[in-house]
PDB file of N, CA and C in Angstrom:
ATOM      1  N   SER I   1       0.812  -1.198   0.000  1.00 41.00           N
ATOM      2  CA  SER I   1       0.000   0.000   0.000  1.00 41.00           C
ATOM      3  C   SER I   1       0.856   1.264   0.000  1.00 41.00           C
ATOM      4  N   GLN I   2       2.155   1.106  -0.132  1.00 59.00           N
ATOM      5  CA  GLN I   2       3.092   2.220  -0.250  1.00 59.00           C
ATOM      6  C   GLN I   2       2.994   3.183   0.922  1.00 59.00           C
ATOM      7  N   GLY I   3       2.753   2.648   2.116  1.00 87.00           N
ATOM      8  CA  GLY I   3       2.726   3.479   3.304  1.00 87.00           C
ATOM      9  C   GLY I   3       1.425   4.220   3.546  1.00 87.00           C
ATOM     10  N   TYR I   4       0.346   3.828   2.922  1.00 93.00           N
ATOM     11  CA  TYR I   4      -0.942   4.497   3.127  1.00 93.00           C
ATOM     12  C   TYR I   4      -1.682   3.897   4.315  1.00 93.00           C
ATOM     13  N   SER I   5      -2.392   4.785   5.028  1.00 95.00           N
ATOM     14  CA  SER I   5      -3.212   4.367   6.159  1.00 95.00           C
ATOM     15  C   SER I   5      -4.611   4.940   5.995  1.00 95.00           C
ATOM     16  N   VAL I   6      -5.541   4.360   6.729  1.00 96.00           N
ATOM     17  CA  VAL I   6      -6.912   4.848   6.764  1.00 96.00           C
ATOM     18  C   VAL I   6      -7.148   5.477   8.139  1.00 96.00           C
ATOM     19  N   VAL I   7      -7.863   6.604   8.157  1.00 96.00           N
ATOM     20  CA  VAL I   7      -8.216   7.276   9.405  1.00 96.00           C
ATOM     21  C   VAL I   7      -9.714   7.542   9.364  1.00 96.00           C
ATOM     22  N   TYR I   8     -10.436   6.987  10.338  1.00 97.00           N
ATOM     23  CA  TYR I   8     -11.889   7.141  10.431  1.00 97.00           C
ATOM     24  C   TYR I   8     -12.181   8.094  11.583  1.00 97.00           C
ATOM     25  N   LEU I   9     -12.875   9.195  11.277  1.00 97.00           N
ATOM     26  CA  LEU I   9     -13.137  10.233  12.271  1.00 97.00           C
ATOM     27  C   LEU I   9     -14.513  10.085  12.917  1.00 97.00           C
ATOM     28  N   THR I  10     -14.686  10.709  14.064  1.00 97.00           N
ATOM     29  CA  THR I  10     -15.957  10.677  14.775  1.00 97.00           C
ATOM     30  C   THR I  10     -17.079  11.333  13.967  1.00 97.00           C
ATOM     31  N   THR I  11     -16.739  12.166  12.992  1.00 95.00           N
ATOM     32  CA  THR I  11     -17.730  12.815  12.134  1.00 95.00           C
ATOM     33  C   THR I  11     -18.245  11.877  11.046  1.00 95.00           C
ATOM     34  N   GLY I  12     -17.616  10.704  10.897  1.00 94.00           N
ATOM     35  CA  GLY I  12     -18.000   9.756   9.858  1.00 94.00           C
ATOM     36  C   GLY I  12     -17.151   9.890   8.605  1.00 94.00           C
ATOM     37  N   GLU I  13     -16.308  10.913   8.549  1.00 95.00           N
ATOM     38  CA  GLU I  13     -15.430  11.073   7.388  1.00 95.00           C
ATOM     39  C   GLU I  13     -14.292  10.058   7.460  1.00 95.00           C
ATOM     40  N   VAL I  14     -13.871   9.601   6.284  1.00 96.00           N
ATOM     41  CA  VAL I  14     -12.768   8.649   6.197  1.00 96.00           C
ATOM     42  C   VAL I  14     -11.705   9.253   5.287  1.00 96.00           C
ATOM     43  N   TYR I  15     -10.478   9.291   5.789  1.00 96.00           N
ATOM     44  CA  TYR I  15      -9.345   9.806   5.026  1.00 96.00           C
ATOM     45  C   TYR I  15      -8.319   8.714   4.832  1.00 96.00           C
ATOM     46  N   ILE I  16      -7.669   8.749   3.681  1.00 95.00           N
ATOM     47  CA  ILE I  16      -6.590   7.834   3.354  1.00 95.00           C
ATOM     48  C   ILE I  16      -5.373   8.703   3.079  1.00 95.00           C
ATOM     49  N   GLY I  17      -4.216   8.306   3.562  1.00 94.00           N
ATOM     50  CA  GLY I  17      -3.015   9.082   3.288  1.00 94.00           C
ATOM     51  C   GLY I  17      -1.808   8.467   3.958  1.00 94.00           C
ATOM     52  N   LYS I  18      -0.690   9.164   3.835  1.00 94.00           N
ATOM     53  CA  LYS I  18       0.548   8.740   4.477  1.00 94.00           C
ATOM     54  C   LYS I  18       0.548   9.357   5.874  1.00 94.00           C
ATOM     55  N   LEU I  19       0.484   8.495   6.870  1.00 95.00           N
ATOM     56  CA  LEU I  19       0.241   8.902   8.249  1.00 95.00           C
ATOM     57  C   LEU I  19       1.534   8.990   9.045  1.00 95.00           C
ATOM     58  N   SER I  20       1.674  10.090   9.774  1.00 93.00           N
ATOM     59  CA  SER I  20       2.725  10.190  10.789  1.00 93.00           C
ATOM     60  C   SER I  20       2.040  10.577  12.093  1.00 93.00           C
ATOM     61  N   ILE I  21       2.571  10.039  13.192  1.00 90.00           N
ATOM     62  CA  ILE I  21       1.936  10.227  14.487  1.00 90.00           C
ATOM     63  C   ILE I  21       2.920  10.892  15.438  1.00 90.00           C
ATOM     64  N   ASN I  22       2.530  12.029  15.937  1.00 86.00           N
ATOM     65  CA  ASN I  22       3.260  12.736  16.982  1.00 86.00           C
ATOM     66  C   ASN I  22       2.249  13.064  18.063  1.00 86.00           C
ATOM     67  N   ARG I  23       2.188  14.296  18.514  1.00 84.00           N
ATOM     68  CA  ARG I  23       1.154  14.692  19.477  1.00 84.00           C
ATOM     69  C   ARG I  23      -0.227  14.474  18.861  1.00 84.00           C
ATOM     70  N   ASP I  24      -0.360  14.852  17.604  1.00 86.00           N
ATOM     71  CA  ASP I  24      -1.570  14.589  16.833  1.00 86.00           C
ATOM     72  C   ASP I  24      -1.186  13.722  15.643  1.00 86.00           C
ATOM     73  N   LEU I  25      -2.136  13.477  14.770  1.00 93.00           N
ATOM     74  CA  LEU I  25      -1.860  12.703  13.573  1.00 93.00           C
ATOM     75  C   LEU I  25      -1.733  13.647  12.393  1.00 93.00           C
ATOM     76  N   MET I  26      -0.854  13.338  11.461  1.00 95.00           N
ATOM     77  CA  MET I  26      -0.707  14.148  10.266  1.00 95.00           C
ATOM     78  C   MET I  26      -0.784  13.235   9.047  1.00 95.00           C
ATOM     79  N   LEU I  27      -1.629  13.636   8.097  1.00 95.00           N
ATOM     80  CA  LEU I  27      -1.758  12.919   6.832  1.00 95.00           C
ATOM     81  C   LEU I  27      -1.198  13.776   5.711  1.00 95.00           C
ATOM     82  N   THR I  28      -0.359  13.172   4.887  1.00 94.00           N
ATOM     83  CA  THR I  28       0.095  13.811   3.655  1.00 94.00           C
ATOM     84  C   THR I  28      -0.330  12.923   2.501  1.00 94.00           C
ATOM     85  N   ASP I  29      -0.307  13.457   1.292  1.00 93.00           N
ATOM     86  CA  ASP I  29      -0.784  12.740   0.111  1.00 93.00           C
ATOM     87  C   ASP I  29      -2.161  12.142   0.420  1.00 93.00           C
ATOM     88  N   ALA I  30      -3.053  12.992   0.940  1.00 94.00           N
ATOM     89  CA  ALA I  30      -4.323  12.534   1.495  1.00 94.00           C
ATOM     90  C   ALA I  30      -5.462  12.523   0.476  1.00 94.00           C
ATOM     91  N   TYR I  31      -6.395  11.608   0.718  1.00 94.00           N
ATOM     92  CA  TYR I  31      -7.616  11.460  -0.063  1.00 94.00           C
ATOM     93  C   TYR I  31      -8.773  11.355   0.904  1.00 94.00           C
ATOM     94  N   ILE I  32      -9.936  11.846   0.488  1.00 95.00           N
ATOM     95  CA  ILE I  32     -11.151  11.619   1.261  1.00 95.00           C
ATOM     96  C   ILE I  32     -11.912  10.490   0.560  1.00 95.00           C
ATOM     97  N   PHE I  33     -12.370   9.533   1.352  1.00 93.00           N
ATOM     98  CA  PHE I  33     -13.112   8.387   0.848  1.00 93.00           C
ATOM     99  C   PHE I  33     -14.587   8.748   0.831  1.00 93.00           C
ATOM    100  N   GLN I  34     -15.229   8.568  -0.315  1.00 91.00           N
ATOM    101  CA  GLN I  34     -16.644   8.890  -0.434  1.00 91.00           C
ATOM    102  C   GLN I  34     -17.382   7.713  -1.060  1.00 91.00           C
ATOM    103  N   VAL I  35     -18.557   7.440  -0.539  1.00 89.00           N
ATOM    104  CA  VAL I  35     -19.426   6.417  -1.114  1.00 89.00           C
ATOM    105  C   VAL I  35     -20.416   7.133  -2.024  1.00 89.00           C
ATOM    106  N   VAL I  36     -20.515   6.667  -3.274  1.00 90.00           N
ATOM    107  CA  VAL I  36     -21.408   7.279  -4.258  1.00 90.00           C
ATOM    108  C   VAL I  36     -22.283   6.197  -4.883  1.00 90.00           C
ATOM    109  N   LYS I  37     -23.471   6.595  -5.302  1.00 91.00           N
ATOM    110  CA  LYS I  37     -24.378   5.656  -5.980  1.00 91.00           C
ATOM    111  C   LYS I  37     -23.830   5.302  -7.363  1.00 91.00           C
ATOM    112  N   ASP I  38     -24.001   4.061  -7.742  1.00 89.00           N
ATOM    113  CA  ASP I  38     -23.617   3.609  -9.073  1.00 89.00           C
ATOM    114  C   ASP I  38     -24.597   4.223 -10.071  1.00 89.00           C
ATOM    115  N   PRO I  39     -24.109   5.001 -11.045  1.00 90.00           N
ATOM    116  CA  PRO I  39     -25.031   5.644 -11.985  1.00 90.00           C
ATOM    117  C   PRO I  39     -25.852   4.645 -12.812  1.00 90.00           C
ATOM    118  N   ALA I  40     -25.306   3.457 -13.028  1.00 91.00           N
ATOM    119  CA  ALA I  40     -26.016   2.453 -13.819  1.00 91.00           C
ATOM    120  C   ALA I  40     -27.042   1.683 -12.991  1.00 91.00           C
ATOM    121  N   ASP I  41     -26.821   1.605 -11.671  1.00 92.00           N
ATOM    122  CA  ASP I  41     -27.727   0.864 -10.802  1.00 92.00           C
ATOM    123  C   ASP I  41     -27.769   1.570  -9.447  1.00 92.00           C
ATOM    124  N   GLN I  42     -28.794   2.356  -9.230  1.00 89.00           N
ATOM    125  CA  GLN I  42     -28.905   3.176  -8.025  1.00 89.00           C
ATOM    126  C   GLN I  42     -29.036   2.366  -6.734  1.00 89.00           C
ATOM    127  N   THR I  43     -29.238   1.043  -6.856  1.00 92.00           N
ATOM    128  CA  THR I  43     -29.297   0.213  -5.657  1.00 92.00           C
ATOM    129  C   THR I  43     -27.908  -0.209  -5.189  1.00 92.00           C
ATOM    130  N   LYS I  44     -26.884   0.096  -5.999  1.00 93.00           N
ATOM    131  CA  LYS I  44     -25.511  -0.276  -5.663  1.00 93.00           C
ATOM    132  C   LYS I  44     -24.692   0.976  -5.360  1.00 93.00           C
ATOM    133  N   ASN I  45     -23.682   0.775  -4.538  1.00 91.00           N
ATOM    134  CA  ASN I  45     -22.767   1.863  -4.197  1.00 91.00           C
ATOM    135  C   ASN I  45     -21.379   1.592  -4.768  1.00 91.00           C
ATOM    136  N   ASN I  46     -20.681   2.648  -5.097  1.00 88.00           N
ATOM    137  CA  ASN I  46     -19.279   2.602  -5.500  1.00 88.00           C
ATOM    138  C   ASN I  46     -18.511   3.494  -4.537  1.00 88.00           C
ATOM    139  N   PHE I  47     -17.211   3.379  -4.547  1.00 87.00           N
ATOM    140  CA  PHE I  47     -16.431   4.300  -3.747  1.00 87.00           C
ATOM    141  C   PHE I  47     -15.624   5.209  -4.651  1.00 87.00           C
ATOM    142  N   GLN I  48     -15.267   6.334  -4.110  1.00 90.00           N
ATOM    143  CA  GLN I  48     -14.523   7.347  -4.844  1.00 90.00           C
ATOM    144  C   GLN I  48     -13.454   7.903  -3.900  1.00 90.00           C
ATOM    145  N   LEU I  49     -12.253   8.104  -4.418  1.00 91.00           N
ATOM    146  CA  LEU I  49     -11.185   8.734  -3.649  1.00 91.00           C
ATOM    147  C   LEU I  49     -10.938  10.116  -4.230  1.00 91.00           C
ATOM    148  N   GLN I  50     -11.244  11.135  -3.460  1.00 91.00           N
ATOM    149  CA  GLN I  50     -11.068  12.521  -3.894  1.00 91.00           C
ATOM    150  C   GLN I  50      -9.783  13.054  -3.269  1.00 91.00           C
ATOM    151  N   PRO I  51      -8.787  13.424  -4.091  1.00 92.00           N
ATOM    152  CA  PRO I  51      -7.561  13.977  -3.515  1.00 92.00           C
ATOM    153  C   PRO I  51      -7.852  15.271  -2.747  1.00 92.00           C
ATOM    154  N   VAL I  52      -7.322  15.371  -1.547  1.00 93.00           N
ATOM    155  CA  VAL I  52      -7.525  16.565  -0.727  1.00 93.00           C
ATOM    156  C   VAL I  52      -6.960  17.791  -1.435  1.00 93.00           C
ATOM    157  N   LYS I  53      -5.873  17.616  -2.181  1.00 91.00           N
ATOM    158  CA  LYS I  53      -5.263  18.756  -2.870  1.00 91.00           C
ATOM    159  C   LYS I  53      -6.181  19.349  -3.943  1.00 91.00           C
ATOM    160  N   GLU I  54      -7.228  18.625  -4.340  1.00 89.00           N
ATOM    161  CA  GLU I  54      -8.186  19.118  -5.334  1.00 89.00           C
ATOM    162  C   GLU I  54      -9.476  19.648  -4.712  1.00 89.00           C
ATOM    163  N   MET I  55      -9.573  19.601  -3.388  1.00 86.00           N
ATOM    164  CA  MET I  55     -10.766  20.097  -2.710  1.00 86.00           C
ATOM    165  C   MET I  55     -10.735  21.624  -2.707  1.00 86.00           C
ATOM    166  N   LEU I  56     -11.887  22.265  -2.484  1.00 87.00           N
ATOM    167  CA  LEU I  56     -11.941  23.717  -2.401  1.00 87.00           C
ATOM    168  C   LEU I  56     -11.038  24.240  -1.291  1.00 87.00           C
ATOM    169  N   TRP I  57     -10.913  23.472  -0.227  1.00 87.00           N
ATOM    170  CA  TRP I  57     -10.080  23.852   0.913  1.00 87.00           C
ATOM    171  C   TRP I  57      -8.726  23.144   0.869  1.00 87.00           C
ATOM    172  N   ALA I  58      -8.182  22.940  -0.317  1.00 85.00           N
ATOM    173  CA  ALA I  58      -6.972  22.150  -0.549  1.00 85.00           C
ATOM    174  C   ALA I  58      -5.872  22.415   0.483  1.00 85.00           C
ATOM    175  N   SER I  59      -5.190  21.340   0.843  1.00 87.00           N
ATOM    176  CA  SER I  59      -4.096  21.418   1.802  1.00 87.00           C
ATOM    177  C   SER I  59      -3.070  20.347   1.477  1.00 87.00           C
ATOM    178  N   LYS I  60      -1.795  20.641   1.709  1.00 90.00           N
ATOM    179  CA  LYS I  60      -0.739  19.656   1.477  1.00 90.00           C
ATOM    180  C   LYS I  60      -0.679  18.621   2.594  1.00 90.00           C
ATOM    181  N   LYS I  61      -1.193  18.999   3.783  1.00 92.00           N
ATOM    182  CA  LYS I  61      -1.212  18.065   4.902  1.00 92.00           C
ATOM    183  C   LYS I  61      -2.437  18.326   5.763  1.00 92.00           C
ATOM    184  N   LEU I  62      -2.872  17.285   6.443  1.00 93.00           N
ATOM    185  CA  LEU I  62      -3.993  17.402   7.375  1.00 93.00           C
ATOM    186  C   LEU I  62      -3.485  17.035   8.758  1.00 93.00           C
ATOM    187  N   ASN I  63      -3.660  17.939   9.689  1.00 94.00           N
ATOM    188  CA  ASN I  63      -3.365  17.652  11.096  1.00 94.00           C
ATOM    189  C   ASN I  63      -4.681  17.251  11.750  1.00 94.00           C
ATOM    190  N   ILE I  64      -4.701  16.069  12.322  1.00 94.00           N
ATOM    191  CA  ILE I  64      -5.929  15.526  12.887  1.00 94.00           C
ATOM    192  C   ILE I  64      -5.751  15.354  14.393  1.00 94.00           C
ATOM    193  N   VAL I  65      -6.657  15.910  15.156  1.00 93.00           N
ATOM    194  CA  VAL I  65      -6.626  15.789  16.612  1.00 93.00           C
ATOM    195  C   VAL I  65      -7.008  14.355  16.985  1.00 93.00           C
ATOM    196  N   LYS I  66      -6.193  13.716  17.784  1.00 91.00           N
ATOM    197  CA  LYS I  66      -6.406  12.305  18.125  1.00 91.00           C
ATOM    198  C   LYS I  66      -7.781  12.019  18.706  1.00 91.00           C
ATOM    199  N   LYS I  67      -8.332  12.940  19.499  1.00 93.00           N
ATOM    200  CA  LYS I  67      -9.630  12.660  20.134  1.00 93.00           C
ATOM    201  C   LYS I  67     -10.775  12.622  19.131  1.00 93.00           C
ATOM    202  N   SER I  68     -10.535  13.060  17.889  1.00 94.00           N
ATOM    203  CA  SER I  68     -11.578  12.993  16.859  1.00 94.00           C
ATOM    204  C   SER I  68     -11.469  11.733  16.003  1.00 94.00           C
ATOM    205  N   VAL I  69     -10.573  10.815  16.388  1.00 95.00           N
ATOM    206  CA  VAL I  69     -10.338   9.595  15.609  1.00 95.00           C
ATOM    207  C   VAL I  69     -11.027   8.413  16.275  1.00 95.00           C
ATOM    208  N   VAL I  70     -11.801   7.667  15.469  1.00 96.00           N
ATOM    209  CA  VAL I  70     -12.420   6.428  15.950  1.00 96.00           C
ATOM    210  C   VAL I  70     -11.399   5.305  15.837  1.00 96.00           C
ATOM    211  N   PHE I  71     -10.775   5.190  14.658  1.00 96.00           N
ATOM    212  CA  PHE I  71      -9.703   4.211  14.469  1.00 96.00           C
ATOM    213  C   PHE I  71      -8.808   4.651  13.320  1.00 96.00           C
ATOM    214  N   TYR I  72      -7.609   4.081  13.270  1.00 95.00           N
ATOM    215  CA  TYR I  72      -6.704   4.277  12.148  1.00 95.00           C
ATOM    216  C   TYR I  72      -5.838   3.037  12.019  1.00 95.00           C
ATOM    217  N   GLY I  73      -5.283   2.828  10.824  1.00 94.00           N
ATOM    218  CA  GLY I  73      -4.404   1.690  10.614  1.00 94.00           C
ATOM    219  C   GLY I  73      -3.911   1.640   9.184  1.00 94.00           C
ATOM    220  N   PRO I  74      -2.897   0.829   8.940  1.00 94.00           N
ATOM    221  CA  PRO I  74      -2.328   0.724   7.599  1.00 94.00           C
ATOM    222  C   PRO I  74      -3.259  -0.018   6.650  1.00 94.00           C
ATOM    223  N   LEU I  75      -3.214   0.379   5.388  1.00 93.00           N
ATOM    224  CA  LEU I  75      -3.973  -0.337   4.365  1.00 93.00           C
ATOM    225  C   LEU I  75      -3.252  -1.626   3.997  1.00 93.00           C
ATOM    226  N   GLU I  76      -3.987  -2.674   3.816  1.00 92.00           N
ATOM    227  CA  GLU I  76      -3.424  -3.920   3.306  1.00 92.00           C
ATOM    228  C   GLU I  76      -3.166  -3.757   1.811  1.00 92.00           C
ATOM    229  N   GLU I  77      -2.078  -4.317   1.332  1.00 88.00           N
ATOM    230  CA  GLU I  77      -1.716  -4.173  -0.078  1.00 88.00           C
ATOM    231  C   GLU I  77      -2.774  -4.717  -1.030  1.00 88.00           C
ATOM    232  N   ASN I  78      -3.549  -5.715  -0.579  1.00 90.00           N
ATOM    233  CA  ASN I  78      -4.554  -6.313  -1.462  1.00 90.00           C
ATOM    234  C   ASN I  78      -5.933  -5.676  -1.318  1.00 90.00           C
ATOM    235  N   SER I  79      -6.051  -4.581  -0.542  1.00 91.00           N
ATOM    236  CA  SER I  79      -7.349  -3.916  -0.403  1.00 91.00           C
ATOM    237  C   SER I  79      -7.682  -3.161  -1.686  1.00 91.00           C
ATOM    238  N   GLU I  80      -8.961  -2.948  -1.924  1.00 88.00           N
ATOM    239  CA  GLU I  80      -9.403  -2.246  -3.129  1.00 88.00           C
ATOM    240  C   GLU I  80      -8.839  -0.822  -3.190  1.00 88.00           C
ATOM    241  N   ILE I  81      -8.779  -0.154  -2.051  1.00 90.00           N
ATOM    242  CA  ILE I  81      -8.257   1.210  -2.031  1.00 90.00           C
ATOM    243  C   ILE I  81      -6.768   1.218  -2.364  1.00 90.00           C
ATOM    244  N   ALA I  82      -5.995   0.300  -1.785  1.00 88.00           N
ATOM    245  CA  ALA I  82      -4.561   0.225  -2.076  1.00 88.00           C
ATOM    246  C   ALA I  82      -4.336  -0.055  -3.560  1.00 88.00           C
ATOM    247  N   LYS I  83      -5.130  -0.949  -4.138  1.00 88.00           N
ATOM    248  CA  LYS I  83      -5.014  -1.240  -5.576  1.00 88.00           C
ATOM    249  C   LYS I  83      -5.329  -0.011  -6.413  1.00 88.00           C
ATOM    250  N   THR I  84      -6.366   0.733  -6.028  1.00 87.00           N
ATOM    251  CA  THR I  84      -6.751   1.949  -6.748  1.00 87.00           C
ATOM    252  C   THR I  84      -5.637   2.980  -6.676  1.00 87.00           C
ATOM    253  N   LEU I  85      -5.071   3.185  -5.484  1.00 86.00           N
ATOM    254  CA  LEU I  85      -3.988   4.163  -5.340  1.00 86.00           C
ATOM    255  C   LEU I  85      -2.749   3.752  -6.123  1.00 86.00           C
ATOM    256  N   ALA I  86      -2.418   2.471  -6.114  1.00 84.00           N
ATOM    257  CA  ALA I  86      -1.266   1.986  -6.860  1.00 84.00           C
ATOM    258  C   ALA I  86      -1.453   2.213  -8.362  1.00 84.00           C
ATOM    259  N   ALA I  87      -2.672   1.980  -8.858  1.00 85.00           N
ATOM    260  CA  ALA I  87      -2.959   2.196 -10.275  1.00 85.00           C
ATOM    261  C   ALA I  87      -2.867   3.685 -10.639  1.00 85.00           C
ATOM    262  N   GLN I  88      -3.331   4.564  -9.738  1.00 80.00           N
ATOM    263  CA  GLN I  88      -3.279   6.001  -9.989  1.00 80.00           C
ATOM    264  C   GLN I  88      -1.856   6.523  -9.979  1.00 80.00           C
ATOM    265  N   ASN I  89      -0.989   5.911  -9.179  1.00 75.00           N
ATOM    266  CA  ASN I  89       0.376   6.401  -9.025  1.00 75.00           C
ATOM    267  C   ASN I  89       1.363   5.804 -10.019  1.00 75.00           C
ATOM    268  N   LYS I  90       0.874   5.010 -10.963  1.00 71.00           N
ATOM    269  CA  LYS I  90       1.775   4.432 -11.978  1.00 71.00           C
ATOM    270  C   LYS I  90       2.074   5.428 -13.057  1.00 71.00           C
TER     271      LYS I  90
END
């Protein structure tokens, strides 16, 4: 997964990025994970990774306060998100 981790916040938002942990958590090369309806079949969901650097509030890094985190951990190399990121970074 090239050093990517997932961070799930108490707000329900999910971020993927390269995580470093000090007093707080910091994500670089970050993406926000979004669930979207499949345009071909509205009963199914797809996922989308939106780069934080392309958001209206773009930032090179995200500092996350630990008390707002439900869980975090490294992505497994065989996860769908890790595969998607690897394909994008080729």
